[in-house]
Amino acid sequence: MPRMSEAEKQRSHNRILDAAAQLFRERGVEATSVADVMKAAGMTHGGFYRHFESKEDLIAASFRHAVDDVVSDMEREETSEGRKKERQDYIAKYLSQAHVQDSRNGCPLAAMGTELARTTGAPHQVGAQALDRMAALLRDTSETGSGRGLATMALLMGTITLARLTESEEEADRALEAGRTAIELLQDHWPKDRS
Amino acid sequence: MPRMSEAEKQRSHNRILDAAAQLFRERGVEATSVADVMKAAGMTHGGFYRHFESKEDLIAASFRHAVDDVVSDMEREETSEGRKKERQDYIAKYLSQAHVQDSRNGCPLAAMGTELARTTGAPHQVGAQALDRMAALLRDTSETGSGRGLATMALLMGTITLARLTESEEEADRALEAGRTAIELLQDHWPKDRS
DNA sequence: TAATTTAGATGATACATGTAATCTTAAATG
DNA sequence: CATTTAAGATTACATGTATCATCTAAATTA
C-alpha cells in the first residue's frame, strides 16, 4: 500500500503522536510498547522508525504534543482578564471526576511526571519545559515570582494523583474538594513579597 | 547452599522486600524486573517464588513495607504535642533536596503513586490504604474532617514531583520553597468548618 | 512516461521478561 | 542417625521488547 503522499505522511505522523500521547498517559510510558502505539495508530510496528529515531524520541515528542494540546488555548488569551478566566476554568476542569477518570486526555504532567522525572536526556528536558510553561500560565501576570504558580501546579497534580489512588468516587470527591479549598487559600493568602 | 534456617529465610524475605522497595521507588515498578530485585537482594531469580506468589504480590508487599518504614515512628507518638512536632519535622524533611535526590528511600506515594493508581487489585488497594494512613497523620487531631490532611499530602507529593522534574538544584529549590510557603498557608488559614 | 524514491508491511534479530520444573543441599523432624 | 522437607540455584520456556533489513507499490521527479 505504500507509498503515501507527503500530506498523508504528516497525518500518519500525527496519528502516532496522538496514540502515543494517549496510551502513555493511560498506561504509563514503560508499560506501553512501540507496537502498542503503532497498532493504536492503525499501523504495524515496522513503519515506526520512518517517523521517530527511537522510543525515547517518541516519548519526548508525544509529551510535547500532549502539552501543546492542553495548553495552547490558554496561551492564546491576551488580556489579563481573559487569562484569569481561562485559569479558573482550567482549575475547575482539572479538579473534576472527569479528569480523574480520563487520564488518557488529562494533564500530561500528572500522568507522566514521575516517569519523566526518572528519565535523563530529552524526555526529562521536555518535562521540565512543560512545568515552566504551566506554572507560568497558572501565575498571575501581576505577580513577582513563580512561587504561587509552582505551588498551584503541585497541588493540582498531587490532588489528581490522590484522587486516582482512592477506591471510590466518594473518596475521590473528598480529595478533589480538599484540593479546591487549598487552591482558594493559595489565591487569597499568598504573601505579596514572596517569590 | 540451601537449605537455610527459618530465621535466615525471614532475613532473605526482608532483604527482598527492602531491595524491591528501594528499586521500585528509584526506577519505577514497571522498569524493575523480578531478577533485578533478587540480584539486589543477593540471590538469583529462581528462589523468588518461594517468597511471593507473583510480581504483583511483591509490589503490594514491598509498598506496604516501605510505608511502614516511613510512617511507623510517627504513629507511635502519643501526645498531641509530640505528634505535632513529628509532623513538622516530617514536612521539613519531606521538602528537602535530600528527599528530592534520594527517591530510593523517600516517600513511597510520591515515587509510586501514579503507577499504583493505574493498577487494579492488591497494589491499588495498599496504595489507597497508605494514603488514608498518611493523610490521617498529617491531620491535626483537633480537626473535624480529612480535608487538610489530604491537601497537605497532595501538596507534598506534587512538590516533590515538580522538584524532581527540574533540571537544576536552584529550580528544585524554588519548587521546594513554594511548597513550604503553601503548606504554611494551609496550616494558618484552613477553614474551621470545612471537612 | 521511465526512473527513483520512500511509507509502511513483513519478518528477523537479539535480548529481557515472568513464571515454573528440577536439582542440590542443609536444616528440621522423628 | 535416617528421613523428610524446603530455600535457593540452575535451567528452561513462552512471550514481549526495541530495533533493523528487506520488500512492496505508489508518489514523486526528471
Short mmCIF file of C-alpha atoms (C1' of nucleotides) in Angstrom, two decimals:
data_model
loop_
_atom_site.label_atom_id
_atom_site.label_comp_id
_atom_site.label_asym_id
_atom_site.label_seq_id
_atom_site.Cartn_x
_atom_site.Cartn_y
_atom_site.Cartn_z
CA MET A 1 0.00 0.00 0.00
CA PRO A 2 2.88 2.36 0.41
CA ARG A 3 3.87 4.82 -0.59
CA MET A 4 1.66 7.68 0.61
CA SER A 5 1.71 11.36 -0.21
CA GLU A 6 3.64 13.86 1.83
CA ALA A 7 0.39 15.15 3.33
CA GLU A 8 -0.69 11.71 4.35
CA LYS A 9 2.65 11.04 5.94
CA GLN A 10 2.04 14.05 8.15
CA ARG A 11 -1.32 12.57 9.03
CA SER A 12 0.25 9.26 9.95
CA HIS A 13 2.84 11.10 11.98
CA ASN A 14 0.13 12.88 13.92
CA ARG A 15 -1.83 9.71 14.45
CA ILE A 16 1.25 8.16 16.03
CA LEU A 17 1.76 11.19 18.25
CA ASP A 18 -1.88 11.20 19.34
CA ALA A 19 -1.91 7.48 20.03
CA ALA A 20 1.32 7.67 21.99
CA ALA A 21 0.19 10.68 23.99
CA GLN A 22 -2.97 8.84 24.97
CA LEU A 23 -1.51 5.44 25.71
CA PHE A 24 1.44 6.84 27.63
CA ARG A 25 -0.91 8.80 29.84
CA GLU A 26 -3.31 5.93 30.31
CA ARG A 27 -0.95 3.01 30.88
CA GLY A 28 2.38 4.68 31.53
CA VAL A 29 5.43 5.01 29.35
CA GLU A 30 7.19 1.83 30.38
CA ALA A 31 4.06 -0.26 30.11
CA THR A 32 3.38 0.89 26.57
CA SER A 33 5.31 -0.65 23.70
CA VAL A 34 6.11 0.87 20.35
CA ALA A 35 3.96 -1.86 18.79
CA ASP A 36 1.02 -0.88 21.02
CA VAL A 37 1.31 2.69 19.85
CA MET A 38 1.52 1.76 16.19
CA LYS A 39 -1.44 -0.56 16.44
CA ALA A 40 -3.49 2.17 18.09
CA ALA A 41 -2.44 4.47 15.26
CA GLY A 42 -3.69 1.90 12.76
CA MET A 43 -0.31 0.70 11.51
CA THR A 44 2.15 -2.11 12.06
CA HIS A 45 5.25 -1.61 14.12
CA GLY A 46 7.64 -1.72 11.19
CA GLY A 47 6.99 1.76 9.88
CA PHE A 48 7.74 3.39 13.19
CA TYR A 49 11.35 4.22 12.51
CA ARG A 50 10.44 6.25 9.44
CA HIS A 51 8.88 8.71 11.87
CA PHE A 52 10.99 8.59 15.01
CA GLU A 53 14.53 7.70 15.86
CA SER A 54 13.70 5.68 18.94
CA LYS A 55 11.11 5.17 21.61
CA GLU A 56 12.81 7.83 23.68
CA ASP A 57 12.38 10.23 20.79
CA LEU A 58 8.68 9.37 20.66
CA ILE A 59 8.29 9.91 24.38
CA ALA A 60 9.68 13.42 24.16
CA ALA A 61 7.76 14.32 21.01
CA SER A 62 4.42 12.92 22.14
CA PHE A 63 4.72 14.56 25.52
CA ARG A 64 5.32 17.93 23.92
CA HIS A 65 2.38 17.21 21.64
CA ALA A 66 0.13 16.46 24.60
CA VAL A 67 1.20 19.57 26.46
CA ASP A 68 0.59 21.72 23.40
CA ASP A 69 -2.86 20.26 23.11
CA VAL A 70 -3.75 21.05 26.69
CA VAL A 71 -2.14 24.44 26.95
CA SER A 72 -2.24 26.24 23.63
CA ASP A 73 -5.76 27.63 24.09
CA MET A 74 -4.78 29.27 27.33
CA GLU A 75 -1.63 30.78 25.94
CA ARG A 76 -3.53 32.48 23.15
CA GLU A 77 -5.52 34.54 25.60
CA GLU A 78 -4.29 38.15 25.50
CA THR A 79 -5.93 40.23 28.17
CA SER A 80 -5.28 39.82 31.85
CA GLU A 81 -8.99 39.30 32.45
CA GLY A 82 -9.25 36.64 29.75
CA ARG A 83 -6.31 34.82 31.20
CA LYS A 84 -7.72 34.90 34.66
CA LYS A 85 -10.96 33.38 33.48
CA GLU A 86 -9.16 30.70 31.48
CA ARG A 87 -7.16 29.90 34.57
CA GLN A 88 -10.22 29.46 36.75
CA ASP A 89 -11.91 27.31 34.14
CA TYR A 90 -8.83 25.20 33.78
CA ILE A 91 -8.57 24.62 37.51
CA ALA A 92 -12.24 23.70 37.74
CA LYS A 93 -11.89 21.16 34.95
CA TYR A 94 -8.63 19.92 36.38
CA LEU A 95 -10.19 19.10 39.73
CA SER A 96 -13.10 17.12 38.34
CA GLN A 97 -14.16 13.48 38.35
CA ALA A 98 -13.93 13.53 34.58
CA HIS A 99 -10.24 14.33 34.79
CA VAL A 100 -9.68 11.74 37.49
CA GLN A 101 -11.17 9.03 35.34
CA ASP A 102 -9.91 10.07 31.94
CA SER A 103 -6.15 10.20 32.35
CA ARG A 104 -5.90 9.42 28.62
CA ASN A 105 -6.78 13.01 27.75
CA GLY A 106 -5.80 14.61 31.01
CA CYS A 107 -2.82 16.56 32.27
CA PRO A 108 0.37 15.03 30.90
CA LEU A 109 2.39 16.10 33.89
CA ALA A 110 0.00 14.43 36.30
CA ALA A 111 0.06 11.23 34.28
CA MET A 112 3.71 11.02 33.33
CA GLY A 113 5.50 13.45 35.63
CA THR A 114 7.01 10.82 37.89
CA GLU A 115 8.21 8.73 34.99
CA LEU A 116 9.73 11.71 33.18
CA ALA A 117 11.48 12.76 36.36
CA ARG A 118 13.31 9.43 36.38
CA THR A 119 14.43 9.90 32.81
CA THR A 120 17.53 11.68 31.66
CA GLY A 121 18.02 13.43 28.36
CA ALA A 122 15.30 14.66 26.05
CA PRO A 123 12.23 13.34 27.89
CA HIS A 124 13.34 14.86 31.16
CA GLN A 125 14.00 18.14 29.38
CA VAL A 126 10.58 18.43 27.79
CA GLY A 127 9.08 17.59 31.17
CA ALA A 128 10.94 20.45 32.78
CA GLN A 129 9.91 22.77 29.97
CA ALA A 130 6.28 21.77 30.37
CA LEU A 131 6.47 22.58 34.04
CA ASP A 132 7.80 26.08 33.30
CA ARG A 133 5.08 26.63 30.78
CA MET A 134 2.24 25.51 33.00
CA ALA A 135 3.49 27.26 36.10
CA ALA A 136 3.72 30.45 34.04
CA LEU A 137 0.10 30.08 32.97
CA LEU A 138 -1.13 29.48 36.49
CA ARG A 139 0.70 32.50 37.75
CA ASP A 140 -0.93 35.88 37.86
CA THR A 141 0.66 38.36 35.49
CA SER A 142 0.88 40.85 38.30
CA GLU A 143 2.98 38.55 40.44
CA THR A 144 6.66 38.94 41.13
CA GLY A 145 7.85 35.37 41.25
CA SER A 146 6.87 31.90 40.15
CA GLY A 147 6.10 30.63 43.63
CA ARG A 148 2.34 30.60 43.53
CA GLY A 149 2.25 29.12 40.07
CA LEU A 150 4.51 26.30 41.18
CA ALA A 151 2.55 25.64 44.34
CA THR A 152 -0.70 25.64 42.40
CA MET A 153 0.70 23.19 39.90
CA ALA A 154 1.96 20.94 42.69
CA LEU A 155 -1.40 20.99 44.36
CA LEU A 156 -3.27 20.21 41.16
CA MET A 157 -1.03 17.33 40.25
CA GLY A 158 -0.92 15.93 43.74
CA THR A 159 -4.67 16.12 44.16
CA ILE A 160 -5.33 14.26 40.92
CA THR A 161 -2.84 11.58 41.88
CA LEU A 162 -4.51 11.12 45.25
CA ALA A 163 -7.97 11.05 43.74
CA ARG A 164 -6.85 8.40 41.28
CA LEU A 165 -5.46 6.34 44.13
CA THR A 166 -8.73 6.17 46.02
CA GLU A 167 -11.12 3.26 45.71
CA SER A 168 -14.44 5.03 45.45
CA GLU A 169 -15.87 8.12 43.83
CA GLU A 170 -16.75 9.47 47.25
CA GLU A 171 -13.17 9.32 48.43
CA ALA A 172 -12.01 10.85 45.18
CA ASP A 173 -14.50 13.64 45.69
CA ARG A 174 -13.13 14.31 49.14
CA ALA A 175 -9.66 14.68 47.67
CA LEU A 176 -10.91 16.97 44.92
CA GLU A 177 -12.81 19.11 47.39
CA ALA A 178 -9.75 19.41 49.59
CA GLY A 179 -7.77 20.44 46.54
CA ARG A 180 -10.29 23.13 45.65
CA THR A 181 -10.25 24.55 49.14
CA ALA A 182 -6.47 24.63 49.20
CA ILE A 183 -6.32 26.35 45.82
CA GLU A 184 -8.58 29.07 47.14
CA LEU A 185 -6.26 29.56 50.08
CA LEU A 186 -3.30 29.99 47.76
CA GLN A 187 -5.22 32.52 45.72
CA ASP A 188 -6.43 34.52 48.69
CA HIS A 189 -3.47 34.43 51.02
CA TRP A 190 -0.27 34.05 49.02
CA PRO A 191 2.21 36.54 50.52
CA LYS A 192 2.81 39.51 48.21
CA ASP A 193 6.54 39.68 48.80
CA ARG A 194 7.35 36.03 48.28
CA SER A 195 8.92 34.87 45.05
CA MET B 1 23.82 -23.96 49.65
CA PRO B 2 20.20 -24.32 50.60
CA ARG B 3 18.58 -25.05 52.78
CA MET B 4 18.65 -22.22 55.33
CA SER B 5 17.15 -21.94 58.77
CA GLU B 6 13.73 -20.47 59.37
CA ALA B 7 15.33 -17.35 60.80
CA GLU B 8 17.50 -16.91 57.78
CA LYS B 9 14.57 -17.35 55.48
CA GLN B 10 12.95 -14.40 57.21
CA ARG B 11 16.14 -12.46 56.63
CA SER B 12 16.10 -13.32 52.96
CA HIS B 13 12.46 -12.37 52.80
CA ASN B 14 13.22 -8.99 54.30
CA ARG B 15 16.17 -8.45 52.01
CA ILE B 16 13.86 -8.99 49.05
CA LEU B 17 11.31 -6.57 50.46
CA ASP B 18 13.95 -3.94 51.12
CA ALA B 19 15.52 -4.31 47.72
CA ALA B 20 12.14 -4.16 45.98
CA ALA B 21 11.01 -1.15 47.99
CA GLN B 22 14.17 0.69 47.02
CA LEU B 23 14.33 -0.28 43.37
CA PHE B 24 10.64 0.30 42.77
CA ARG B 25 10.94 3.80 44.18
CA GLU B 26 14.13 4.56 42.31
CA ARG B 27 13.40 3.15 38.87
CA GLY B 28 9.68 2.55 38.92
CA VAL B 29 7.71 -0.65 39.20
CA GLU B 30 7.44 -1.44 35.51
CA ALA B 31 11.08 -0.74 34.86
CA THR B 32 12.23 -3.08 37.62
CA SER B 33 12.29 -6.81 36.98
CA VAL B 34 11.99 -9.61 39.48
CA ALA B 35 15.52 -10.60 38.54
CA ASP B 36 16.76 -7.07 39.31
CA VAL B 37 15.21 -7.26 42.74
CA MET B 38 16.63 -10.68 43.51
CA LYS B 39 20.08 -9.67 42.37
CA ALA B 40 19.95 -6.58 44.59
CA ALA B 41 18.90 -8.86 47.43
CA GLY B 42 21.93 -11.04 46.75
CA MET B 43 20.12 -14.01 45.25
CA THR B 44 19.25 -15.45 41.86
CA HIS B 45 15.77 -15.06 40.46
CA GLY B 46 14.89 -18.73 40.87
CA GLY B 47 14.15 -18.58 44.57
CA PHE B 48 11.71 -15.72 44.25
CA TYR B 49 8.55 -17.77 44.11
CA ARG B 50 9.30 -19.39 47.46
CA HIS B 51 8.67 -15.96 48.93
CA PHE B 52 5.98 -14.37 46.80
CA GLU B 53 3.25 -15.59 44.57
CA SER B 54 3.90 -13.15 41.78
CA LYS B 55 5.43 -9.79 40.98
CA GLU B 56 2.09 -8.17 41.76
CA ASP B 57 2.24 -9.75 45.19
CA LEU B 58 5.72 -8.33 45.69
CA ILE B 59 4.60 -4.88 44.62
CA ALA B 60 1.86 -4.80 47.22
CA ALA B 61 4.01 -6.30 49.98
CA SER B 62 7.06 -4.13 49.35
CA PHE B 63 4.97 -1.00 49.14
CA ARG B 64 3.37 -1.75 52.49
CA HIS B 65 6.85 -2.44 53.82
CA ALA B 66 8.11 0.92 52.59
CA VAL B 67 5.17 2.78 54.03
CA ASP B 68 5.61 1.08 57.39
CA ASP B 69 9.22 2.10 57.38
CA VAL B 70 8.44 5.73 56.73
CA VAL B 71 5.42 6.09 58.94
CA SER B 72 5.70 3.84 61.97
CA ASP B 73 7.77 6.25 64.05
CA MET B 74 5.17 8.95 63.67
CA GLU B 75 2.30 6.67 64.56
CA ARG B 76 3.93 5.69 67.82
CA GLU B 77 3.78 9.25 69.09
CA GLU B 78 1.07 9.52 71.74
CA THR B 79 0.60 13.10 72.82
CA SER B 80 -0.91 15.78 70.66
CA GLU B 81 2.19 17.90 71.13
CA GLY B 82 4.52 15.07 70.19
CA ARG B 83 2.51 14.39 67.08
CA LYS B 84 2.57 18.00 66.06
CA LYS B 85 6.31 18.14 66.34
CA GLU B 86 6.76 14.90 64.42
CA ARG B 87 4.52 16.32 61.73
CA GLN B 88 6.56 19.48 61.37
CA ASP B 89 9.78 17.53 61.25
CA TYR B 90 8.38 15.19 58.67
CA ILE B 91 7.26 18.05 56.44
CA ALA B 92 10.64 19.75 56.73
CA LYS B 93 12.44 16.57 55.73
CA TYR B 94 9.92 15.88 53.01
CA LEU B 95 10.52 19.21 51.33
CA SER B 96 14.30 18.92 51.22
CA GLN B 97 16.90 18.46 48.50
CA ALA B 98 17.87 15.20 50.14
CA HIS B 99 14.39 13.84 49.56
CA VAL B 100 14.32 15.14 46.00
CA GLN B 101 17.52 13.34 45.16
CA ASP B 102 17.06 10.16 47.14
CA SER B 103 13.79 8.76 45.90
CA ARG B 104 15.14 5.30 46.80
CA ASN B 105 14.43 5.94 50.47
CA GLY B 106 11.81 8.63 50.07
CA CYS B 107 8.05 8.78 50.20
CA PRO B 108 6.59 5.69 48.52
CA LEU B 109 3.48 7.52 47.44
CA ALA B 110 5.47 10.24 45.73
CA ALA B 111 7.59 7.68 43.93
CA MET B 112 4.98 5.08 43.01
CA GLY B 113 1.63 6.81 43.45
CA THR B 114 0.93 7.28 39.78
CA GLU B 115 1.87 3.73 38.94
CA LEU B 116 -0.22 2.28 41.76
CA ALA B 117 -3.17 4.37 40.68
CA ARG B 118 -3.09 2.64 37.29
CA THR B 119 -3.09 -0.76 38.93
CA THR B 120 -6.13 -2.74 39.95
CA GLY B 121 -6.31 -5.27 42.74
CA ALA B 122 -3.93 -5.58 45.65
CA PRO B 123 -1.37 -2.92 44.69
CA HIS B 124 -4.05 -0.30 44.17
CA GLN B 125 -5.58 -1.24 47.50
CA VAL B 126 -2.41 -0.87 49.53
CA GLY B 127 -1.85 2.45 47.80
CA ALA B 128 -5.24 3.67 48.89
CA GLN B 129 -4.62 2.44 52.42
CA ALA B 130 -1.30 4.23 52.54
CA LEU B 131 -3.00 7.42 51.53
CA ASP B 132 -5.52 7.09 54.36
CA ARG B 133 -2.74 6.43 56.80
CA MET B 134 -0.60 9.36 55.77
CA ALA B 135 -3.44 11.82 55.48
CA ALA B 136 -4.50 10.83 58.99
CA LEU B 137 -1.02 11.56 60.31
CA LEU B 138 -0.82 14.92 58.61
CA ARG B 139 -4.16 15.93 60.01
CA ASP B 140 -4.47 17.72 63.31
CA THR B 141 -6.21 15.61 65.91
CA SER B 142 -8.46 18.54 66.69
CA GLU B 143 -9.78 18.71 63.15
CA THR B 144 -13.20 17.65 62.02
CA GLY B 145 -12.51 16.22 58.60
CA SER B 146 -9.70 14.82 56.49
CA GLY B 147 -9.58 17.77 54.12
CA ARG B 148 -6.45 19.49 55.33
CA GLY B 149 -4.56 16.23 55.67
CA LEU B 150 -5.42 15.34 52.09
CA ALA B 151 -4.50 18.75 50.75
CA THR B 152 -1.21 18.67 52.64
CA MET B 153 -0.40 15.25 51.26
CA ALA B 154 -1.25 16.39 47.73
CA LEU B 155 0.95 19.41 48.09
CA LEU B 156 3.87 17.42 49.46
CA MET B 157 3.70 14.81 46.74
CA GLY B 158 3.16 17.33 43.97
CA THR B 159 6.02 19.50 45.15
CA ILE B 160 8.48 16.62 45.22
CA THR B 161 7.41 15.52 41.77
CA LEU B 162 7.92 19.02 40.41
CA ALA B 163 11.28 19.38 42.12
CA ARG B 164 12.40 16.09 40.62
CA LEU B 165 11.34 17.27 37.20
CA THR B 166 13.51 20.35 37.24
CA GLU B 167 16.95 20.47 35.72
CA SER B 168 18.91 22.30 38.36
CA GLU B 169 19.14 22.45 42.12
CA GLU B 170 18.13 26.09 42.00
CA GLU B 171 14.88 25.33 40.22
CA ALA B 172 14.24 22.46 42.58
CA ASP B 173 14.79 24.81 45.49
CA ARG B 174 12.26 27.24 44.07
CA ALA B 175 9.70 24.46 43.94
CA LEU B 176 10.50 23.35 47.48
CA GLU B 177 10.27 26.89 48.77
CA ALA B 178 6.90 27.36 47.08
CA GLY B 179 5.74 24.13 48.67
CA ARG B 180 6.81 25.28 52.12
CA THR B 181 5.01 28.58 51.75
CA ALA B 182 1.86 26.83 50.60
CA ILE B 183 1.97 24.39 53.50
CA GLU B 184 2.11 27.31 55.89
CA LEU B 185 -0.95 28.80 54.27
CA LEU B 186 -2.84 25.55 54.72
CA GLN B 187 -1.84 25.43 58.36
CA ASP B 188 -2.74 29.04 59.08
CA HIS B 189 -5.85 29.55 57.01
CA TRP B 190 -7.67 26.26 56.59
CA PRO B 191 -11.38 26.99 57.25
CA LYS B 192 -12.55 25.57 60.57
CA ASP B 193 -15.87 24.31 59.30
CA ARG B 194 -14.62 22.53 56.19
CA SER B 195 -14.30 18.77 56.15
"C1'" DT C 1 6.37 8.04 -19.14
"C1'" DA C 2 10.53 5.96 -17.03
"C1'" DA C 3 13.44 6.17 -13.12
"C1'" DT C 4 13.83 6.96 -8.47
"C1'" DT C 5 12.45 7.36 -4.01
"C1'" DT C 6 10.28 6.03 0.27
"C1'" DA C 7 5.95 4.96 3.72
"C1'" DG C 8 4.59 1.36 5.60
"C1'" DA C 9 4.28 -4.07 5.82
"C1'" DT C 10 6.66 -8.30 6.81
"C1'" DG C 11 9.75 -10.81 9.11
"C1'" DA C 12 14.00 -11.49 11.73
"C1'" DT C 13 17.22 -10.49 15.50
"C1'" DA C 14 18.86 -10.40 19.97
"C1'" DC C 15 17.58 -9.82 24.34
"C1'" DA C 16 14.61 -9.24 28.61
"C1'" DT C 17 10.63 -10.77 30.92
"C1'" DG C 18 7.52 -13.51 34.40
"C1'" DT C 19 6.87 -17.94 35.69
"C1'" DA C 20 7.75 -22.85 36.60
"C1'" DA C 21 10.17 -27.51 36.86
"C1'" DT C 22 14.00 -29.56 38.57
"C1'" DC C 23 18.11 -30.06 41.28
"C1'" DT C 24 21.11 -29.57 45.49
"C1'" DT C 25 21.92 -29.43 49.97
"C1'" DA C 26 21.44 -28.48 54.60
"C1'" DA C 27 18.02 -27.81 58.25
"C1'" DA C 28 14.14 -29.85 60.77
"C1'" DT C 29 11.84 -33.83 62.47
"C1'" DG C 30 11.22 -38.40 64.10
"C1'" DC D 1 21.05 -41.01 62.85
"C1'" DA D 2 17.78 -41.58 58.98
"C1'" DT D 3 14.21 -39.40 56.67
"C1'" DT D 4 11.81 -35.72 55.07
"C1'" DT D 5 11.43 -31.12 53.73
"C1'" DA D 6 12.15 -26.91 51.53
"C1'" DA D 7 15.46 -22.39 50.28
"C1'" DG D 8 17.66 -21.07 46.86
"C1'" DA D 9 20.42 -22.22 42.29
"C1'" DT D 10 20.09 -23.68 37.61
"C1'" DT D 11 17.86 -24.16 33.63
"C1'" DA D 12 14.01 -23.86 30.53
"C1'" DC D 13 10.08 -21.72 28.24
"C1'" DA D 14 6.96 -18.92 26.10
"C1'" DT D 15 6.12 -14.31 25.38
"C1'" DG D 16 7.19 -9.48 24.66
"C1'" DT D 17 10.59 -5.99 23.56
"C1'" DA D 18 13.22 -2.33 20.61
"C1'" DT D 19 15.35 -2.16 16.58
"C1'" DC D 20 16.59 -3.16 11.77
"C1'" DA D 21 16.87 -5.31 6.87
"C1'" DT D 22 14.21 -6.27 3.31
"C1'" DC D 23 10.22 -6.00 0.36
"C1'" DT D 24 6.14 -3.57 -1.95
"C1'" DA D 25 3.92 -0.34 -4.51
"C1'" DA D 26 2.68 4.13 -5.16
"C1'" DA D 27 4.08 9.04 -5.34
"C1'" DT D 28 7.44 11.99 -6.84
"C1'" DT D 29 10.66 13.86 -10.27
"C1'" DA D 30 13.31 14.12 -14.38
#
